[in-house]
Coordinates of C-alpha atoms in Angstrom, one line a residue:
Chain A
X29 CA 0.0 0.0 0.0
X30 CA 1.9 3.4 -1.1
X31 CA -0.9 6.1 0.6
X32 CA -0.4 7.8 3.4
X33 CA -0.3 5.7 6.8
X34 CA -0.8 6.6 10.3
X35 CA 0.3 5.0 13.5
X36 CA -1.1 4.3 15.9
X37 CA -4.5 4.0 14.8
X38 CA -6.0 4.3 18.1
X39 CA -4.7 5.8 21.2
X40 CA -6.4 5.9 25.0
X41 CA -4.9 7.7 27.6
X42 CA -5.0 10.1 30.8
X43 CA -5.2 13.3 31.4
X44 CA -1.8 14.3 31.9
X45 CA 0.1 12.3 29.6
X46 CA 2.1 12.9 26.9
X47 CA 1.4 11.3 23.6
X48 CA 3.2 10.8 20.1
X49 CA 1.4 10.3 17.0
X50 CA 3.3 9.5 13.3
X51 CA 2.8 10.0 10.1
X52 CA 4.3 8.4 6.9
X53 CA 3.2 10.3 3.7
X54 CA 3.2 9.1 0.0
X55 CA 7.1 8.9 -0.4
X56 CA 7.4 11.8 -3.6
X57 CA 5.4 13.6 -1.8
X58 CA 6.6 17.0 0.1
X59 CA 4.4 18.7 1.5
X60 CA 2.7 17.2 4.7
X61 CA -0.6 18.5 6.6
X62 CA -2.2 17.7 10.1
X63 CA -5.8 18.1 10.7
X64 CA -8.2 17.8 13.7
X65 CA -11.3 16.1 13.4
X66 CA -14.1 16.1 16.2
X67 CA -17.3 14.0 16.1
X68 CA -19.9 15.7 14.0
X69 CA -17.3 18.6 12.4
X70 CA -15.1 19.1 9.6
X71 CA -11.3 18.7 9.9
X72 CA -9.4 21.4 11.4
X73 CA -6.4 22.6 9.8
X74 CA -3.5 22.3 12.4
X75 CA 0.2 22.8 10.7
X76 CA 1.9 21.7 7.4
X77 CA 5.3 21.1 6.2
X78 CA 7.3 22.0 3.0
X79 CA 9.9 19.3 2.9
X80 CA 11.5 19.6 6.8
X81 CA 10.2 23.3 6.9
X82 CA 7.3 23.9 9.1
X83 CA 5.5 26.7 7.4
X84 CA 2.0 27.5 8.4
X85 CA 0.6 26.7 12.3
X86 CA -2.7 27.4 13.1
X87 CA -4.1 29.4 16.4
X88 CA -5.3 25.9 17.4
X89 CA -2.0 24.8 17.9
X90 CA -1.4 25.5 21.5
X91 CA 2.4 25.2 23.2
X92 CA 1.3 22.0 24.2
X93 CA 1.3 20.6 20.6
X94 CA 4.2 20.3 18.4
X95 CA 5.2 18.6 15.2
X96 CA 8.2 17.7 13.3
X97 CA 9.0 16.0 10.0
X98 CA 12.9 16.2 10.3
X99 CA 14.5 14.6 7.1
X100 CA 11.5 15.7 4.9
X101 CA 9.6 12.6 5.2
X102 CA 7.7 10.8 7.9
X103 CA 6.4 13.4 10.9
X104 CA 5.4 13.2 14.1
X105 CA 2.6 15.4 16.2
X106 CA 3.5 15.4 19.8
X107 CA 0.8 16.5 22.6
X108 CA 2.0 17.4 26.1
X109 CA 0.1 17.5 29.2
X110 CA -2.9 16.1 27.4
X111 CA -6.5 17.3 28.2
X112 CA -9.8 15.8 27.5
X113 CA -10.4 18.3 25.1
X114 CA -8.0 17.2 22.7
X115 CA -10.0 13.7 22.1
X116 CA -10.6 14.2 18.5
X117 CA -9.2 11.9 15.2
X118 CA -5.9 13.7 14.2
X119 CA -5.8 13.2 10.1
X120 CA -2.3 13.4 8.0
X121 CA -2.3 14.6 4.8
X122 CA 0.1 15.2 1.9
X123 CA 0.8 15.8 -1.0
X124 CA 2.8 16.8 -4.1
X125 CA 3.9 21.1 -4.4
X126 CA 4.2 21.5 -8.5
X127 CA 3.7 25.2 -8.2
X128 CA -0.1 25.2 -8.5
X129 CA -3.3 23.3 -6.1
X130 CA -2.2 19.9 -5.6
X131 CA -5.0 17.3 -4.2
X132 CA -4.4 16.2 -0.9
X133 CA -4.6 12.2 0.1
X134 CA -5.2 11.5 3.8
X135 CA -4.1 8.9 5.7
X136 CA -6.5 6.8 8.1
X137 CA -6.1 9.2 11.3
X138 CA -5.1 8.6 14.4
X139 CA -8.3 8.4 16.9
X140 CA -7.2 9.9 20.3
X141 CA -9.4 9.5 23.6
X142 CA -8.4 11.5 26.9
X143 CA -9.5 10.1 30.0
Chain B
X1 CA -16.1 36.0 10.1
X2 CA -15.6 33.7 7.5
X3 CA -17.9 30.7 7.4
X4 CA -18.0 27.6 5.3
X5 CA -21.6 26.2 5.9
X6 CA -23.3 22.9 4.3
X7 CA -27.0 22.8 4.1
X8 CA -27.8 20.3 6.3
X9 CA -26.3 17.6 8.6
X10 CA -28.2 14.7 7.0
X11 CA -29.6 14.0 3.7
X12 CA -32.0 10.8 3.0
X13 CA -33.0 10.4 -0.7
X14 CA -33.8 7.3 -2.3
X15 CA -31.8 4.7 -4.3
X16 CA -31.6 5.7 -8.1
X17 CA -32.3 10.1 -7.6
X18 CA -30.3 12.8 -7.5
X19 CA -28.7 14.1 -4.3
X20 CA -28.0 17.6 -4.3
X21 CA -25.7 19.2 -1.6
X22 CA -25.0 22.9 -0.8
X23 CA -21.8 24.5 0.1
X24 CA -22.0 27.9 1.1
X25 CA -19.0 30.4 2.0
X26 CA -19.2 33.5 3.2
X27 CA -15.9 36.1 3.6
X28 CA -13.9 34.4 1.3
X29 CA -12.8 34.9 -2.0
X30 CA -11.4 31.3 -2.5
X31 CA -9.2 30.6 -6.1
X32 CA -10.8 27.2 -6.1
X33 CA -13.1 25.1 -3.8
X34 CA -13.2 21.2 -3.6
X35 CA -15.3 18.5 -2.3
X36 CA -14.3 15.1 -0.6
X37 CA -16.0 12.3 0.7
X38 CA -15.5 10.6 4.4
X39 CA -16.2 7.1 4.9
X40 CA -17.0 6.1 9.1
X41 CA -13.5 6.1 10.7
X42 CA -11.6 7.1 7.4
X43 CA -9.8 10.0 6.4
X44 CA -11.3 12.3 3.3
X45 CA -11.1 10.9 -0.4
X46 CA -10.6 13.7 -2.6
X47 CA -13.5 13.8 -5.6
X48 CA -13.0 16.8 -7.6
X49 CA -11.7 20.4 -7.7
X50 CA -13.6 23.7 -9.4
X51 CA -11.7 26.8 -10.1
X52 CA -13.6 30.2 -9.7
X53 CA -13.2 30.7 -13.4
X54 CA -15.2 27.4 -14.1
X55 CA -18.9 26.7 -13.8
X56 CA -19.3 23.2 -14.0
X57 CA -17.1 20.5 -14.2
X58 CA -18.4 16.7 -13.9
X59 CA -16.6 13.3 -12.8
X60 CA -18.8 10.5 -13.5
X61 CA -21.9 10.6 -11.8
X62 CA -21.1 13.9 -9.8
X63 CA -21.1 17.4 -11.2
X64 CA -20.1 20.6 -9.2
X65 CA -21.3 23.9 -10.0
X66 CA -19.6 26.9 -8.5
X67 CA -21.4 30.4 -8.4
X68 CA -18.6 32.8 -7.1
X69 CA -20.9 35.6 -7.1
X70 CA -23.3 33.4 -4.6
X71 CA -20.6 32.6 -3.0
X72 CA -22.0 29.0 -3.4
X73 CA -20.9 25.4 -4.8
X74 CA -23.6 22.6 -5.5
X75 CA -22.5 19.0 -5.9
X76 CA -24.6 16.4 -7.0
X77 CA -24.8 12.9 -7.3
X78 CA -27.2 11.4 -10.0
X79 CA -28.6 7.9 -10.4
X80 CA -27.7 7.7 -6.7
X81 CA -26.6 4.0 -4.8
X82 CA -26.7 2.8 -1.7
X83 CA -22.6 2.5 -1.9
X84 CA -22.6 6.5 -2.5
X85 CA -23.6 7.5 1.4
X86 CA -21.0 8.7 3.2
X87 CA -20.3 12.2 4.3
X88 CA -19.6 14.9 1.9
X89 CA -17.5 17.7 2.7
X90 CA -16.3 20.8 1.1
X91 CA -13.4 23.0 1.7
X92 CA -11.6 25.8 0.7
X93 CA -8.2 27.4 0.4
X94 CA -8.6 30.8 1.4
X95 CA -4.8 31.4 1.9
X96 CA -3.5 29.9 -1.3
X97 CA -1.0 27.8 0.6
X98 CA -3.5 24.5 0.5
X99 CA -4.4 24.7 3.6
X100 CA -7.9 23.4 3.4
X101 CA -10.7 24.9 5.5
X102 CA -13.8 22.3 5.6
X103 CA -17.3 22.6 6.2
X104 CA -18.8 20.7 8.8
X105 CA -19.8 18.2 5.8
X106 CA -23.5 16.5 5.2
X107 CA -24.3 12.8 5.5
X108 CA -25.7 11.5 2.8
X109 CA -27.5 8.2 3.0
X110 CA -29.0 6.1 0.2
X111 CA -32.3 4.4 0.7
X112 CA -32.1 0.9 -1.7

């Protein structure tokens, strides 16, 4: 399978906790998205990377949240202290910058759940 | 403040009609807009793109309409099957930069 992959798929924890999330894109691909989904909403827009470059974060990324993607390839969206607000399905995307709107393929999403 | 808002949460229609969802935008001026579809527990599947300088473009059995001065974009799916419900969302790029902003999307179900 060559699309985009998550990992994990699903992830339980406490309030408190840190927790890790990663993202493997389409492998030509350089330009990599994350996206909140709650139940009942559209995704969020979070962050996105050109190559290792993090270019664009959104006011919904607090100080808690941070994201990497440090050769230019996989990424990974780290939450600290976690609260039960951030239960929500965090969605990868990416895709392919030729200089004009590119279609973006998302991955499976990683479904989070805050005790 | 700028709103992307679908017509309704839920639409029932029967096996074999046309569905017909609304998209509508307001304080945007996007270059293009696109719609996806969401499967229970999946990510998006991208379905097609419409520029602002295009009124109709078709895929298949789904044709998007885009009415820039409505601020609106109408997708429909004709001879409509049970495998078509899902959730249908559209989204814009109101930066330029890709970064898609989504409307809360409709569930579309397909009565056989």
């Amino acid at each position: 399978d060559t699309g985009v992959s998550q990992d994990p798929r699903h992830k339980i924890t406490k309030r408190g906790q840190n927790v890790t999330f990663r993202c493997d894109p389409i492998s030509e691909h350089n330009r990599l998205y994350w996206y909140r989904q709650t139940l009942g909403q559209g995704p969020e827009f979070l962050t996105y990377f050109q190559n290792e470059a993090q270019l664009e974060k959104s006011r919904l990324l607090s100080d808690r949240f941070s994201a990497e993607r440090p050769k230019g390839s996989f990424s990974t969206l780290e939450i600290q202290r976690t609260e039960q607000g951030d239960s929500a399905m965090y969605l990868c995307a990416s895709s392919l910058d030729r200089g004009s709107t590119e279609t973006q393929y998302f991955g499976p999403g990683t479904r989070l759940l805050v005790l | 403040s700028q709103k992307i808002e679908q017509n309704s949460e839920a639409l029932n229609i029967q096996e074999g009609k046309t569905a017909t969802l609304t998209c509508n935008y307001t304080n945007y001026s996007p270059a293009y807009l696109q719609w996806y579809r969401q499967d229970p527990g999946r990510g998006p599947v991208f379905l097609l793109l419409i520029r602002e300088n295009e009124k109709e473009k078709r895929k298949e059995r789904l044709k998007v309409t885009f009415d820039t001065t409505l601020k609106q974009s109408l997708f429909h799916i004709t001879a409509s099957q049970p495998a078509d419900s899902a959730t249908y969302l559209c989204a814009l790029d109101p930066t330029g930069a890709n970064n898609l902003f989504f409307g809360t999307g409709t569930r579309l179900t397909v009565i056989p």
